[in-house]
Coordinates of C-alpha atoms in Angstrom, one line a residue:
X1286 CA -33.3 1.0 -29.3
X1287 CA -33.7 4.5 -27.9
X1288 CA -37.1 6.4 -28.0
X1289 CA -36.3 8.5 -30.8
X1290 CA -35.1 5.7 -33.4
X1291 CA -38.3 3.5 -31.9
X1292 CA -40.7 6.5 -33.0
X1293 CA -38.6 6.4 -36.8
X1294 CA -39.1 3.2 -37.0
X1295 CA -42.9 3.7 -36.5
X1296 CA -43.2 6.7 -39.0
X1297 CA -41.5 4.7 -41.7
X1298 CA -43.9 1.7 -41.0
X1299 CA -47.1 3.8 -41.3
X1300 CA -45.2 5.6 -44.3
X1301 CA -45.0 2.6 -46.4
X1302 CA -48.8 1.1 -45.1
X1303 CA -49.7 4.8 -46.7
X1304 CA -48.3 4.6 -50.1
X1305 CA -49.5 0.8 -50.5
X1306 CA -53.3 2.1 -50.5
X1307 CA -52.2 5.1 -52.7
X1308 CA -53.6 3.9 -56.1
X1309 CA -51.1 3.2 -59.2
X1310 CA -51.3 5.7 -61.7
X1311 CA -49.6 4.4 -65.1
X1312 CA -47.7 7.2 -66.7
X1313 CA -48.7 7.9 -70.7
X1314 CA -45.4 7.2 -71.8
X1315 CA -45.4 3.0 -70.2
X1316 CA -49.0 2.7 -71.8
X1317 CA -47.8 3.5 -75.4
X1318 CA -44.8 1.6 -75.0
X1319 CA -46.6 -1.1 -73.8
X1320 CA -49.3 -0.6 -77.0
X1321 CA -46.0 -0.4 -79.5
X1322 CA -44.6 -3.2 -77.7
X1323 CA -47.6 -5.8 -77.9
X1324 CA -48.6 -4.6 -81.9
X1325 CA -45.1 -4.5 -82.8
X1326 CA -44.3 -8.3 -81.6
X1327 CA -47.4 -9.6 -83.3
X1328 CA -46.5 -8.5 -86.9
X1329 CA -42.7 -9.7 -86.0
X1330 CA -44.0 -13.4 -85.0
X1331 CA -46.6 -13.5 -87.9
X1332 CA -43.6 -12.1 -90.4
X1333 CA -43.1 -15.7 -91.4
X1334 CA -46.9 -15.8 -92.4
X1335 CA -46.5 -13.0 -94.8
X1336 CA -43.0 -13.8 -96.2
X1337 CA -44.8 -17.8 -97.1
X1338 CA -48.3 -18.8 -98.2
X1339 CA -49.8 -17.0 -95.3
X1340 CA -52.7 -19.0 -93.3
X1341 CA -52.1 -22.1 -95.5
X1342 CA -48.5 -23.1 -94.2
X1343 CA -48.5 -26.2 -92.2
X1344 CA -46.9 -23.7 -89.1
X1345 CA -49.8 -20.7 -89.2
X1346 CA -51.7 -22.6 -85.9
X1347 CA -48.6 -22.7 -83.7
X1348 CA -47.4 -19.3 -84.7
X1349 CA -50.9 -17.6 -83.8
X1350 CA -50.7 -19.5 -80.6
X1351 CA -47.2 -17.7 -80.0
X1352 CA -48.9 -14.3 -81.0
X1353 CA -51.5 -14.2 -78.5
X1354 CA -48.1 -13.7 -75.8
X1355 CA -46.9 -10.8 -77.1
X1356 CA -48.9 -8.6 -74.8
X1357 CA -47.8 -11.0 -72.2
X1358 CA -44.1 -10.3 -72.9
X1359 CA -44.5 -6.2 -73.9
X1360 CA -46.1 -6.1 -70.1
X1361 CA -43.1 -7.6 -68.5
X1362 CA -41.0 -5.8 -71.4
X1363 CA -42.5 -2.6 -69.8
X1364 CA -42.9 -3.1 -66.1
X1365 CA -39.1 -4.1 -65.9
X1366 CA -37.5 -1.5 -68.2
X1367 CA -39.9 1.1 -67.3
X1368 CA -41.2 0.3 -64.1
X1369 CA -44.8 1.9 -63.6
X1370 CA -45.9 -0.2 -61.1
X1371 CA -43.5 -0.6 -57.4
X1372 CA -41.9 -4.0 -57.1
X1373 CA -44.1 -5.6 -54.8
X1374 CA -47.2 -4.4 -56.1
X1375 CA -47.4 -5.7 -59.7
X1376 CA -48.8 -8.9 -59.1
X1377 CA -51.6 -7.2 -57.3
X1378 CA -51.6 -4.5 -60.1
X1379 CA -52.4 -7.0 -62.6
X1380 CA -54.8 -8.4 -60.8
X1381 CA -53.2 -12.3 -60.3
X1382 CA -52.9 -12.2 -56.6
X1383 CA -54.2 -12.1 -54.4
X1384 CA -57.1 -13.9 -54.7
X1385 CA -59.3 -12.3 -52.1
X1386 CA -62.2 -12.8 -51.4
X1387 CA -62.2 -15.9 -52.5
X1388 CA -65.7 -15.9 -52.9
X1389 CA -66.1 -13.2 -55.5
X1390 CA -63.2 -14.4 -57.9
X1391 CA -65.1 -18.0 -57.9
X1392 CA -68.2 -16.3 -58.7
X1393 CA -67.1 -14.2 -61.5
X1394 CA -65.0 -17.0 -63.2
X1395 CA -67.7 -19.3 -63.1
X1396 CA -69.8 -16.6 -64.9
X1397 CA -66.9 -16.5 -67.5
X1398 CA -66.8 -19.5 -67.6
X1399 CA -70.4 -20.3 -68.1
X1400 CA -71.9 -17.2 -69.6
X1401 CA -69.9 -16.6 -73.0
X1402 CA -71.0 -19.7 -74.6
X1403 CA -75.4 -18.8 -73.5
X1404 CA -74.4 -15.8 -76.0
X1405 CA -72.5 -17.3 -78.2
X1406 CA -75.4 -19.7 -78.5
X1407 CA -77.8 -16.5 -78.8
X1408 CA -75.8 -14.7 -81.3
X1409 CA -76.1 -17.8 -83.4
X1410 CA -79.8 -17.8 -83.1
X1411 CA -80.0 -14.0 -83.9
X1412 CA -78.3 -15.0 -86.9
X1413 CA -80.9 -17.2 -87.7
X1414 CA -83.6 -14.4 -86.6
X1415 CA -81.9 -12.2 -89.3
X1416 CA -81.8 -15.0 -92.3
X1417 CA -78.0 -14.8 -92.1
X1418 CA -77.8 -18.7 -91.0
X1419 CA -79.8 -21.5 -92.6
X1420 CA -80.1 -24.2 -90.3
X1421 CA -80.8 -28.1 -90.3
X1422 CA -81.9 -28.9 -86.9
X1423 CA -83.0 -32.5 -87.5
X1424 CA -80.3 -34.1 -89.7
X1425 CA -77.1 -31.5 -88.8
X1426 CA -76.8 -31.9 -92.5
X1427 CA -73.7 -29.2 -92.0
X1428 CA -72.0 -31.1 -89.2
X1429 CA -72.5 -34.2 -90.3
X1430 CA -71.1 -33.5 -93.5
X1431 CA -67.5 -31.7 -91.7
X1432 CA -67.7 -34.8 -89.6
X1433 CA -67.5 -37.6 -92.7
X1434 CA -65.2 -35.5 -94.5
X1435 CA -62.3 -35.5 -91.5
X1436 CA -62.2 -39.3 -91.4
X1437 CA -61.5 -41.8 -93.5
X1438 CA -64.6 -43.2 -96.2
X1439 CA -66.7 -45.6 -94.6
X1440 CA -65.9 -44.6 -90.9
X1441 CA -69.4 -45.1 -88.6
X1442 CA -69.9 -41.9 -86.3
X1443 CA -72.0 -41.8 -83.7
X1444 CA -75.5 -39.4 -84.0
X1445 CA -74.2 -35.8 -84.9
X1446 CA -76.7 -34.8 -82.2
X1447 CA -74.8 -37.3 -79.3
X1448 CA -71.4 -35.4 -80.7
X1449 CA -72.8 -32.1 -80.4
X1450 CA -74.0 -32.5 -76.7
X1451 CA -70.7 -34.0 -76.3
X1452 CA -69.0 -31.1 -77.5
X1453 CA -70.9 -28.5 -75.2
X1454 CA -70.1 -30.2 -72.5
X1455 CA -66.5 -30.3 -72.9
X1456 CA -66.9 -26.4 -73.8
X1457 CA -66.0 -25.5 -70.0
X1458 CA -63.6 -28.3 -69.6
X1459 CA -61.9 -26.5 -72.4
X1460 CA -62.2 -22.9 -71.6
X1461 CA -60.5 -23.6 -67.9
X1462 CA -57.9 -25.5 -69.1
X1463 CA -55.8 -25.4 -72.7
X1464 CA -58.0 -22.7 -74.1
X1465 CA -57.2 -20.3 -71.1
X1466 CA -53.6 -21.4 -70.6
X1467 CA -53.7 -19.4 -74.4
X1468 CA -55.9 -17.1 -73.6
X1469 CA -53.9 -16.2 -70.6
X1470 CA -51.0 -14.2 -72.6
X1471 CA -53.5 -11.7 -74.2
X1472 CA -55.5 -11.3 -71.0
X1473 CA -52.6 -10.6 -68.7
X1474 CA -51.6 -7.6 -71.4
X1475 CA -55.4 -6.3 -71.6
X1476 CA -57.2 -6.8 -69.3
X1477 CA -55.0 -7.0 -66.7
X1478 CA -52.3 -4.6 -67.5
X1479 CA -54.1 -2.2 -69.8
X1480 CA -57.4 -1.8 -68.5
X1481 CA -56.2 -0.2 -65.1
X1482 CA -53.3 1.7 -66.5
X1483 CA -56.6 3.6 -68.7
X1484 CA -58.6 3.8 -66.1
X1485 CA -57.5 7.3 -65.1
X1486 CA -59.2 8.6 -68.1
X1487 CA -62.4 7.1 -66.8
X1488 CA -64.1 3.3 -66.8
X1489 CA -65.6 4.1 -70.1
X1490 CA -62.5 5.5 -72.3
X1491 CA -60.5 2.6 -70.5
X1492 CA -62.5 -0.1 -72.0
X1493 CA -63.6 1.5 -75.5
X1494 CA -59.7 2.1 -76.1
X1495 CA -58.7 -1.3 -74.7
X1496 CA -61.4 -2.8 -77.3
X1497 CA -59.8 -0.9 -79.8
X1498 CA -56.1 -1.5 -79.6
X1499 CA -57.0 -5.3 -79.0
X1500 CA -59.4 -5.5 -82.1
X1501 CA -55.8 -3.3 -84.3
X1502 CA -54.0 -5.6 -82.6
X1503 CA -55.2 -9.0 -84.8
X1504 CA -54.3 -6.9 -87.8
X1505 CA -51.5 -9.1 -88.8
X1506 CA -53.9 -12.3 -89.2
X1507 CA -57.1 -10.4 -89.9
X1508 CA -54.9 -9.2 -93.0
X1509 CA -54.7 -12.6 -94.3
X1510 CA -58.2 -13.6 -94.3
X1511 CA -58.3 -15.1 -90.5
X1512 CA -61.7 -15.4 -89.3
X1513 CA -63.9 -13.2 -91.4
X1514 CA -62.2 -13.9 -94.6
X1515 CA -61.7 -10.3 -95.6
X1516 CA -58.1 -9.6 -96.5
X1517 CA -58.1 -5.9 -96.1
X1518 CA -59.4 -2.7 -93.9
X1519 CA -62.6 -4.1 -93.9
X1520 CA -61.9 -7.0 -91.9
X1521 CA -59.9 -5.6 -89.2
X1522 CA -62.9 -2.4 -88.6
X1523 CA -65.0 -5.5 -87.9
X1524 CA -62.8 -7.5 -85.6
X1525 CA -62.1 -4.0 -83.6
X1526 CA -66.2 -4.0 -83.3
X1527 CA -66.0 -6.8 -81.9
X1528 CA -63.0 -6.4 -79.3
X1529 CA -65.1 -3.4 -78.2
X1530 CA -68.1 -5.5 -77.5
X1531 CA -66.6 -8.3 -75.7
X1532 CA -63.8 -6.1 -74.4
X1533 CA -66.2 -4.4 -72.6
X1534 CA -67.7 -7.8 -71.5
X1535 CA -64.1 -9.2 -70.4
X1536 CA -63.6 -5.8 -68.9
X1537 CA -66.3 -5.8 -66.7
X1538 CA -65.5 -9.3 -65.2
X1539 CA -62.2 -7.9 -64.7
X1540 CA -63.0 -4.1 -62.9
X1541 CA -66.1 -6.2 -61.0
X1542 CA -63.8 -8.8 -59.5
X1543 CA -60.7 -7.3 -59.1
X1544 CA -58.9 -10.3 -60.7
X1545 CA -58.1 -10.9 -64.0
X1546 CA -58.7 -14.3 -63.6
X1547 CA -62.1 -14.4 -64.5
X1548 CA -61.6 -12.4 -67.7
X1549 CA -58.7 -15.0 -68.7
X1550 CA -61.4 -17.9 -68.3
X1551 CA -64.0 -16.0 -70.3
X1552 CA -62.4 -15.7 -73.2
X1553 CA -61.1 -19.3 -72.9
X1554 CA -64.8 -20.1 -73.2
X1555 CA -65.2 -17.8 -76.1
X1556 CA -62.7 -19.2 -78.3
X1557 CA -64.1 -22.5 -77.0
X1558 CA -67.6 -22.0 -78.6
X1559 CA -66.9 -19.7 -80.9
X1560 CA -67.8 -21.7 -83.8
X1561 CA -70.9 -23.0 -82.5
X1562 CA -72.4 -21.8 -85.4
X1563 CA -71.3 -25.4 -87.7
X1564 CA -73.4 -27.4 -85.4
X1565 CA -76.9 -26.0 -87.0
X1566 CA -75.9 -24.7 -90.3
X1567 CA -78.1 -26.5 -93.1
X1568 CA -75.2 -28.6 -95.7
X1569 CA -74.8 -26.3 -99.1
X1570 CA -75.9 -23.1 -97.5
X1571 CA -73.4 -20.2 -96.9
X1572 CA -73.2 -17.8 -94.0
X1573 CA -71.0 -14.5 -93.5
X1574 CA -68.7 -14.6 -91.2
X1575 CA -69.1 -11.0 -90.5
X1576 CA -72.7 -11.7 -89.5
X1577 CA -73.1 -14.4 -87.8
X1578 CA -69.6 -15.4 -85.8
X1579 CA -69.9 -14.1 -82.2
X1580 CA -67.5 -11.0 -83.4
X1581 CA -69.3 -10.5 -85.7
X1582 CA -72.5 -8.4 -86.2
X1583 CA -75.0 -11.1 -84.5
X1584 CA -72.2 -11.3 -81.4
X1585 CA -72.5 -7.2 -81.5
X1586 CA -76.5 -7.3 -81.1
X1587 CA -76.2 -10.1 -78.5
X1588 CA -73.6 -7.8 -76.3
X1589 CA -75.1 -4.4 -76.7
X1590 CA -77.9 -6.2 -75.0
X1591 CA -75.9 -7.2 -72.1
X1592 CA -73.8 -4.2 -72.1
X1593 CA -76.5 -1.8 -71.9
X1594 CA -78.4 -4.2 -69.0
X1595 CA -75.1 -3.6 -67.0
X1596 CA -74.8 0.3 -67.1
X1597 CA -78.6 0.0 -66.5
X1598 CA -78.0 -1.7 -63.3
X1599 CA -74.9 0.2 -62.5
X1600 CA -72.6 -2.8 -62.8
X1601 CA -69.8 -0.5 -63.8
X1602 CA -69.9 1.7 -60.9
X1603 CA -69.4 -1.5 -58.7
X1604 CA -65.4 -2.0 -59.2
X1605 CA -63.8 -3.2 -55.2
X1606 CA -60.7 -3.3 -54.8
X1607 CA -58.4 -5.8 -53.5
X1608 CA -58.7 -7.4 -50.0
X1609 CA -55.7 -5.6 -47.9
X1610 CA -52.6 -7.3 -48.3
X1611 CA -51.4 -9.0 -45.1
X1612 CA -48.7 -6.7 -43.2
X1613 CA -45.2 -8.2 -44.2
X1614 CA -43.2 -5.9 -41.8
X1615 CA -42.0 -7.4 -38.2
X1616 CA -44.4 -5.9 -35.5
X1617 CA -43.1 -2.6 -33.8
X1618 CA -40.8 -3.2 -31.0
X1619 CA -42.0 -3.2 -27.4
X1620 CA -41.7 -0.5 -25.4
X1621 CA -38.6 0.1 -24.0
X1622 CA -38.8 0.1 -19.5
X1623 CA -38.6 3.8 -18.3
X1624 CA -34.6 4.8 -16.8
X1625 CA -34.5 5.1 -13.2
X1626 CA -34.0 8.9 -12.0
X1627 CA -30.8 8.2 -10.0
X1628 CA -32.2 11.2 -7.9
X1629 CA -34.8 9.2 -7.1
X1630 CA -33.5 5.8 -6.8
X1631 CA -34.7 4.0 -4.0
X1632 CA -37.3 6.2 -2.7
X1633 CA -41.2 5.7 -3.2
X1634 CA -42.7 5.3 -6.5
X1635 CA -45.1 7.5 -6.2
X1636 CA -42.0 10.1 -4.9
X1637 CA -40.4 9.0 -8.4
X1638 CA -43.2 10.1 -10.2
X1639 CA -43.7 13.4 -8.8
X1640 CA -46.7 12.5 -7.0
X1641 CA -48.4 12.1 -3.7
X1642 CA -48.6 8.9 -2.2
X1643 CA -52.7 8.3 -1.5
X1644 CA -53.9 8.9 1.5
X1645 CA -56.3 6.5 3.9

């Protein structure tokens, strides 16, 4: 390789090592196609729902569990068709891999692993606070009752309070496991897709809107009563209050680490505990969903409180980036040995280099 093409080669190399630190800036255009995209494919899965007897048909479980993938496939859908992100950096992008440091992604995924249930657990006893949950903490008059009326007449269970520590220990086991294999579709679409495509419009706007579109996205099973049991506007301006809250709360685990991973096993654990409520309630009482489910008003209180510790400690100005990626080019060539002046063949060296031999 002659001198020239060496020095080309070298230019391209530190080219390329350039525009892989140059941040990716997501176009407009790929963040509302990806936002039609992932809305869209929720009300054409849960179509069946509304065309048959809604939340009641024997099918409604497995087709919400098909749902929360739509923003899985509108983020491939986009990054193929529209490409916003260079092949070879979308992994990365996304925040799957790589996993580096190590450390910090164990950290933070232990935290959302561990965390969301503490407030779920607090929400429930603001609920209580607030008089919108009776509770029976001797008997589990509430649980018991669910329990005896799942199995058959007659059948012994063990003490409600045995089942109950039972069941917050398997919380985790659950959150890192089937609950965040399902979780995994939604997070890979908002927190890892669409929180860094917003977050040219600032850390804030990125996760209100993110909030947002996740809590408008749930309209198709909000509409038909799913968790709050309000079939109509109301229901869905709650559910988007709370996707902000623990959008935000997902959204920080996500800018903090720099891996969506950690937001992925958070709301695994969410979903996991998120009717810890029925453990306490007192039997023949009635609770709101609205107030006292962790999305709903009590979950609000218990996450405005975390939230605003967080931007008091500056949490949100704290966002690293990924560890470097490891060089994947072939090393630059070595140096090629300097052509022999065939004026100067055979004489000195120092002669060949233009200059004088040293002197004693």
């Amino acid at each position: 390789m002659s001198a020239g093409l060496d020095g080309t080669a070298q230019a391209n190399g530190a080219d390329a090592e350039l525009s892989a630190d140059v941040p990716v800036r997501i176009g407009l255009g790929a963040i509302v196609a990806y936002v039609v995209l992932a809305c869209g494919l929720a009300w054409l899965v849960a179509l069946p729902l509304w065309l048959g007897d809604g939340l009641k048909e024997p099918y409604a479980v497995p087709l919400m569990s098909v749902m929360m993938y739509t923003p899985a496939v509108a983020v491939v859908l986009v990054l193929l068709v529209l490409r916003p992100v260079p092949k070879g950096r979308r992994l990365r992008f996304l925040g799957m891999w790589p996993l580096r440091p190590a450390r910090r992604v164990v950290w933070m995924s232990a935290i959302g692993l561990l965390v969301p249930p503490l407030l779920v657990l607090v929400s429930t006893v603001v609920a209580v606070l607030c008089g919108w949950l009776r509770v029976d903490l001797v008997g589990f008059s509430g649980f018991t009752h669910l329990l005896a009326a799942k199995v058959p007449a007659g059948t012994p269970l063990p003490p409600a309070a045995v089942l109950i520590a039972a069941q917050a220990a398997s919380i985790p086991v659950a959150a890192a496991t089937i609950n965040a294999v399902a979780a995994f579709g939604e997070e890979l679409g908002w927190r890892g897709f669409l929180v860094p495509a917003l977050r040219r419009y600032g850390t804030g706007t990125s996760l209100l809107v993110s909030g947002v579109i996740w809590g408008l996205w749930h309209a198709p099973i909000i509409l038909l009563g799913y968790d709050f049991g309000r079939a109509d506007a109301t229901g869905v301006l709650f559910m988007i209050g709370g996707c902000v809250v623990w959008g935000v709360l997902l959204g920080w685990l996500r800018l903090r680490s720099a891996s969506m991973w950690p937001a992925v096993f958070a709301h695994g654990a969410l979903n996991a505990s998120a009717a810890m409520y029925l453990w306490f309630f007192a039997w023949g009482s009635t609770a709101d969903p609205v107030l006292v489910l962790p999305l709903g008003v009590a979950g609000w209180i218990v996450g405005a409180v975390v939230i605003f510790v967080l931007v008091l400690t500056g949490q949100f100005h704290r966002q690293p980036a990924l560890a470097a990626d490891r060089p994947r080019t072939m090393p630059a060539p070595l140096p090629e040995p300097p052509v022999d002046n065939p004026r100067t063949a055979g004489t000195d060296p120092a002669a060949a280099t233009g200059s004088e031999p040293e002197r004693s």
